[in-house]
Coordinates of C-alpha atoms in Angstrom, one line a residue:
X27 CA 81.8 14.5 45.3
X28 CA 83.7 16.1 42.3
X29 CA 85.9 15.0 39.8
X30 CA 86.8 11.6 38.8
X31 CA 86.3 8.7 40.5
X32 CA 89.8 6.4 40.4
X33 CA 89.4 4.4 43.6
X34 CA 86.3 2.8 45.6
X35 CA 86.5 0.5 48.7
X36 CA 84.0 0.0 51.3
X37 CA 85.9 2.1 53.3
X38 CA 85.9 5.2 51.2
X39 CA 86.2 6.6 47.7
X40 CA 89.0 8.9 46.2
X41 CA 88.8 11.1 43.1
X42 CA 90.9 13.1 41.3
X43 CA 90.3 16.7 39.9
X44 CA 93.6 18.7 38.0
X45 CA 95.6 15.6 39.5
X46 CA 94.8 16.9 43.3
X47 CA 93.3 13.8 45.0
X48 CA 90.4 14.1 46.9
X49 CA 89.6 10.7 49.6
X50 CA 86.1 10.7 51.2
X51 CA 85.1 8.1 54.2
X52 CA 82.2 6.0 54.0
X53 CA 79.8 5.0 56.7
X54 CA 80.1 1.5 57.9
X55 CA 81.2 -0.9 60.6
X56 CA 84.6 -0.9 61.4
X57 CA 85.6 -4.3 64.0
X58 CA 85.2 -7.4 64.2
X59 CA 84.5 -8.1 67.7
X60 CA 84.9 -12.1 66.6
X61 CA 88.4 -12.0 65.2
X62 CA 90.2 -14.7 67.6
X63 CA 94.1 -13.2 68.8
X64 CA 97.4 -15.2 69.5
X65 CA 100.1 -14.8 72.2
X66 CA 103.0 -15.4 71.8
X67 CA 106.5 -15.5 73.9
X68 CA 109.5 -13.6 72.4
X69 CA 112.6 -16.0 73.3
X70 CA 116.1 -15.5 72.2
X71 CA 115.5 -15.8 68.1
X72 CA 113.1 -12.6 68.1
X73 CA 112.7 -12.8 64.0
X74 CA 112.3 -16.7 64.3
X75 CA 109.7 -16.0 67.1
X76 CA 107.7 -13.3 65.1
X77 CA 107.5 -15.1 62.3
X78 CA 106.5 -18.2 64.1
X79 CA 103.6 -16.6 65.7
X80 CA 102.0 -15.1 62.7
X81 CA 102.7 -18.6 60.7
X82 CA 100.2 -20.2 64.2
X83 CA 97.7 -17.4 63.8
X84 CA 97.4 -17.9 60.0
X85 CA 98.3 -14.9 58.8
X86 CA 99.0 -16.4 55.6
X87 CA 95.4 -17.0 54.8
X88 CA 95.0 -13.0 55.1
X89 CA 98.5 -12.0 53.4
X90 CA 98.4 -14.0 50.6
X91 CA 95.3 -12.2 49.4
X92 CA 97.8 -9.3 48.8
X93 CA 100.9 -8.6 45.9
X94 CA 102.6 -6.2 48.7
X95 CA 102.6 -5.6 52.5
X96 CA 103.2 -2.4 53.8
X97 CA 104.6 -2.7 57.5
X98 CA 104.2 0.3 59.2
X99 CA 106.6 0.9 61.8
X100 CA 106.6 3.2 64.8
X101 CA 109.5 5.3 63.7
X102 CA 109.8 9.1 63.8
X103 CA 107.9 9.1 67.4
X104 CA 111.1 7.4 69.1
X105 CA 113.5 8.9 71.3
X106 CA 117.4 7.2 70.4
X107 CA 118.6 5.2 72.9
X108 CA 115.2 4.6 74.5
X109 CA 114.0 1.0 72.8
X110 CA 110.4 1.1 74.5
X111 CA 109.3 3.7 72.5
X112 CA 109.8 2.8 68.9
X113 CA 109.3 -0.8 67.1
X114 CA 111.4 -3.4 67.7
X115 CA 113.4 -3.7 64.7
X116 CA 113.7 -7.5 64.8
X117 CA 109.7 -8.0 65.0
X118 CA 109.9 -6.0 61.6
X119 CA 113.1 -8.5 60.4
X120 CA 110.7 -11.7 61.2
X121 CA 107.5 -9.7 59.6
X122 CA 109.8 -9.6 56.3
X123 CA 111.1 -13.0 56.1
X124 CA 107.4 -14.2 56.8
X125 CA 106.4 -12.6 54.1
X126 CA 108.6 -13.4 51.4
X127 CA 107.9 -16.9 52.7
X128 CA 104.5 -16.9 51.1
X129 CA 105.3 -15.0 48.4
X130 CA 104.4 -11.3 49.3
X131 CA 106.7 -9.0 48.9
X132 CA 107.2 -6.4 52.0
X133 CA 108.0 -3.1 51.8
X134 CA 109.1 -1.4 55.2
X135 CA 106.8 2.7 55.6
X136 CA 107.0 5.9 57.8
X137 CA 105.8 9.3 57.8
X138 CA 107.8 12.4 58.2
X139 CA 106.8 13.6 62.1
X140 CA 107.6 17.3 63.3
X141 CA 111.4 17.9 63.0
X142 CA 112.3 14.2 61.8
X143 CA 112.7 13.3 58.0
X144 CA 112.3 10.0 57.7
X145 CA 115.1 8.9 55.6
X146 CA 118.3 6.4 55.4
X147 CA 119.8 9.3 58.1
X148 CA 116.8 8.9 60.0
X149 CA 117.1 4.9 60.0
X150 CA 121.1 5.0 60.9
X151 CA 120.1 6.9 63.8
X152 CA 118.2 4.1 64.9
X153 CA 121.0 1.6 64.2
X154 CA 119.2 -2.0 64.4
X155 CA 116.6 -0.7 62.2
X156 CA 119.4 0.6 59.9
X157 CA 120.9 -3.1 60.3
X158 CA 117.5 -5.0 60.0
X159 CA 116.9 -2.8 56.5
X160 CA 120.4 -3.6 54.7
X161 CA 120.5 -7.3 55.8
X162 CA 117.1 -8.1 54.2
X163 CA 117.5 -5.6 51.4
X164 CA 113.4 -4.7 52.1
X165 CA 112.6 -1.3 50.2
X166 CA 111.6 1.9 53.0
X167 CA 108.6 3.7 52.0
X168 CA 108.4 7.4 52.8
X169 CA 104.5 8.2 53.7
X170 CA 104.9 11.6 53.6
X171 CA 105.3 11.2 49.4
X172 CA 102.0 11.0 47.6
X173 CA 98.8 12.5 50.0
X174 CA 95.4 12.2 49.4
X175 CA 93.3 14.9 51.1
X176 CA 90.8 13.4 53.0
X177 CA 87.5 14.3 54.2
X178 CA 86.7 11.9 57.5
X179 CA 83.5 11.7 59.4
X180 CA 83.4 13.0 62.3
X181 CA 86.4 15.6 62.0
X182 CA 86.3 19.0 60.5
X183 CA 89.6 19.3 59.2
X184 CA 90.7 17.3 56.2
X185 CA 93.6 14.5 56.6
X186 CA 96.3 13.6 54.1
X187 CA 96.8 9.6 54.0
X188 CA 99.4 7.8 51.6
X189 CA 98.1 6.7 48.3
X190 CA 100.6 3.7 48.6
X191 CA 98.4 2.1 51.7
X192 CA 95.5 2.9 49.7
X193 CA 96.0 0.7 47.1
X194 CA 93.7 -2.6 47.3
X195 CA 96.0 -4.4 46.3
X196 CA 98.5 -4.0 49.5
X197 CA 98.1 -5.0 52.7
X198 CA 98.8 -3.1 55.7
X199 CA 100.5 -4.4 58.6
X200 CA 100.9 -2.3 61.7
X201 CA 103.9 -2.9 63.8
X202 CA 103.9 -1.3 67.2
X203 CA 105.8 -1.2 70.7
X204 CA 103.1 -1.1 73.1
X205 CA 103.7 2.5 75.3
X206 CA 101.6 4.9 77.4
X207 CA 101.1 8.6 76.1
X208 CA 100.2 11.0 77.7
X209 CA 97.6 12.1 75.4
X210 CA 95.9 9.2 74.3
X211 CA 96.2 7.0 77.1
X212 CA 98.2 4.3 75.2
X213 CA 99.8 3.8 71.4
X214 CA 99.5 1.0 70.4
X215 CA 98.2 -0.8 66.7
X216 CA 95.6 1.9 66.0
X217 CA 97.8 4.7 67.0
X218 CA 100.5 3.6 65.2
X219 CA 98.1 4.3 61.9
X220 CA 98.2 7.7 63.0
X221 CA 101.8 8.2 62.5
X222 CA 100.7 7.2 58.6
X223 CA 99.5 11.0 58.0
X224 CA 101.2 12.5 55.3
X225 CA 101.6 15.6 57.2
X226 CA 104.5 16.3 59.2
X227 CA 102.7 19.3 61.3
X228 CA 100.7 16.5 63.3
X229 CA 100.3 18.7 65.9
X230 CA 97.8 20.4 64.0
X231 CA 95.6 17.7 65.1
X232 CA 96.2 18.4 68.6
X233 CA 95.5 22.0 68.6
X234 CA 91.9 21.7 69.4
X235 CA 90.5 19.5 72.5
X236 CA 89.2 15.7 71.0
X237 CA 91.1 16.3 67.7
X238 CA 93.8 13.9 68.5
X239 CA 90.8 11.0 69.5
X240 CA 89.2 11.5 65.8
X241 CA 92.1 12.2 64.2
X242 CA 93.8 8.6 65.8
X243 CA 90.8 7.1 64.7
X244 CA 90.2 8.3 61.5
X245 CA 93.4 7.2 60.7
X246 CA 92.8 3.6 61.9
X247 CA 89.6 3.1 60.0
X248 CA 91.2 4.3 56.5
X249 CA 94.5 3.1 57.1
X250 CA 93.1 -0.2 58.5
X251 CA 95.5 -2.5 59.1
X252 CA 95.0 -6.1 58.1
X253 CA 97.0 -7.2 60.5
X254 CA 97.4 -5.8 63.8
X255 CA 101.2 -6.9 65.2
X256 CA 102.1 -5.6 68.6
X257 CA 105.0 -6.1 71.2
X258 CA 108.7 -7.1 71.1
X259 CA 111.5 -7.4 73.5
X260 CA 110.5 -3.9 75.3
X261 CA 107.1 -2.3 76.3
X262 CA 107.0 1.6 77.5
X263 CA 105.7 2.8 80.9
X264 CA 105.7 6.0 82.3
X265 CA 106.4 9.5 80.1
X266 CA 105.0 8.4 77.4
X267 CA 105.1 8.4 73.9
X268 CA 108.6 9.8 73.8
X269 CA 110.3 9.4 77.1
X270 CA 109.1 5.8 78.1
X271 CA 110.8 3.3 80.8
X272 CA 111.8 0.0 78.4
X273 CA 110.6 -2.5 80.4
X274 CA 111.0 -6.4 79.2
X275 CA 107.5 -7.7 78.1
X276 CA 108.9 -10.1 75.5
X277 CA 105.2 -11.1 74.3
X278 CA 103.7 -10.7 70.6
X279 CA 99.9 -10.2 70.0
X280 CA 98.8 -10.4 66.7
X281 CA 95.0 -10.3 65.5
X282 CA 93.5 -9.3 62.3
X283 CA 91.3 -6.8 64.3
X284 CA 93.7 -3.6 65.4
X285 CA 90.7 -2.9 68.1
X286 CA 91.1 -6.2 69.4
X287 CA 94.7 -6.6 69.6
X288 CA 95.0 -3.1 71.4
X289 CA 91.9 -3.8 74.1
X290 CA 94.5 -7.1 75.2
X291 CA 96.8 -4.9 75.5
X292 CA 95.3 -2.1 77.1
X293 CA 93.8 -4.9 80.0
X294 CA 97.7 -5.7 80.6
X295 CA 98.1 -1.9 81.4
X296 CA 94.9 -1.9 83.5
X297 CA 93.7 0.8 81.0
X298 CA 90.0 1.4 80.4
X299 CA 90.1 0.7 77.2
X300 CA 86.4 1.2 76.1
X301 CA 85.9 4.4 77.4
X302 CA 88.3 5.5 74.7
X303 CA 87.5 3.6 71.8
X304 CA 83.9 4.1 71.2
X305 CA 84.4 6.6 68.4
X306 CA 86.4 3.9 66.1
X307 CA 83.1 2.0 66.3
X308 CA 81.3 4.3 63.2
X309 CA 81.1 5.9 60.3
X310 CA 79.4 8.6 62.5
X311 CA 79.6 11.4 64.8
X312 CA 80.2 10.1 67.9

């Protein structure tokens, strides 16, 4: 490694040379094949619901570890008008107001994807979003601003990741609509990690057979959430990611294990989860 050292974690340590910053992975385990999950029922208050099922999980005794929480939301890989394939917006309203209830402040994040710049154009078009945003005042974070080139095991191409869910001192919550793809299987919490890559050209990590599996998990081990919230009023079936049937699941999983939280999930789609996930289990080649 070259350069300056300005940031270690067990996960991985970034340096800076000329002010380019350079983000290696570390080795280690990943899941926590222990962490306990909660289910809960989205009723008619959909904020008051969300908010109620991370207060009975105790995601408080994780959060308030943090100054910030960065809530990453399925954004830019939505098609308008289809709600199943892009997160529920009032999840994200009862994920704020949680927060500020214990004192951490929120900050709402997306990264630029293909033809989409995520900005306040980008949020109008999705309309309850837009609406969720301006009633609680939360601030949107642009992922696409302020890469660090990163270097992960297991992938020969490097990977640009946010510095601002690299900082220790913010927690990253991934919010995600359960849906098929037709690539991965299923997105879900982990995947949703993969739409924090600073690049917009993400289909340069599909380019090459496997990419997209390393790439997805890559993602999920240095963006890795610390707390894992998935569902809403809608899950998506069928054409996945972007063309999706809504269907009503109204249920909310949340975990402090992403890998955990997804592997419910993927047993309510009658996926085979494991044969897909073994590569999220190192720091190694898998």
């Amino acid at each position: 490694m070259n350069g300056t050292k300005i940031l270690e974690t067990d996960r991985f340590i970034i340096s800076e040379t000329g002010g380019r910053r350079v983000g290696y992975e570390k080795p280690g385990p990943v899941l926590d094949d222990n962490s306990r999950l909660y289910v809960g029922v989205i009723g008619g208050d959909v904020p008051g619901d969300t908010a109620n099922a991370l207060g009975k999980y105790g995601a408080d005794n994780i959060l308030k570890n943090f100054k910030r929480a960065g809530i990453k939301i399925n954004l830019g890989g939505g098609i308008q008008g289809c709600p199943s394939t892009f997160t529920d917006p009032l999840v994200v309203k009862g994920i704020i107001e949680f927060c500020r209830g214990i004192g951490v402040e929120p900050f709402v994040c997306e990264a630029d994807m293909r033809g989409f710049v995520i900005d306040d154009a980008m949020l109008k078009r999705r309309g309850e979003m837009w609406d969720v945003m301006q009633e609680t005042g939360a601030e949107f974070v642009n992922l696409s601003e302020g890469g660090v080139t990163f270097h992960c095991i297991g992938l020969e191409r490097s990977i640009p990741f946010p510095m601002k869910l690299l900082d220790p001192e913010t927690a990253i919550i991934s919010a995600a609509v359960p849906k098929d793809h037709w690539e991965c299987g299923l997105s879900l919490c982990q995947k949703n990690m993969y739409g924090a890559i600073s690049e917009r050209r993400k289909a340069l990590y599909h380019r090459v057979w496997a990419r997209i599996d390393k790439a997805v998990a890559a993602a999920a081990r240095i963006c890795r959430p610390d707390l894992a919230v998935l569902g809403g009023r809608f899950a998506g079936s069928g054409g996945g990611p972007h063309f999706c049937v809504p269907g009503k699941w109204r249920r909310i999983i949340v975990g402090a294990c992403a890998n955990r939280v997804d592997a419910l999930m993927a047993d309510a789609y009658n996926y085979p989860y494991s044969n897909r996930t073994e590569v999220l289990r190192v720091g190694r080649e898998v």
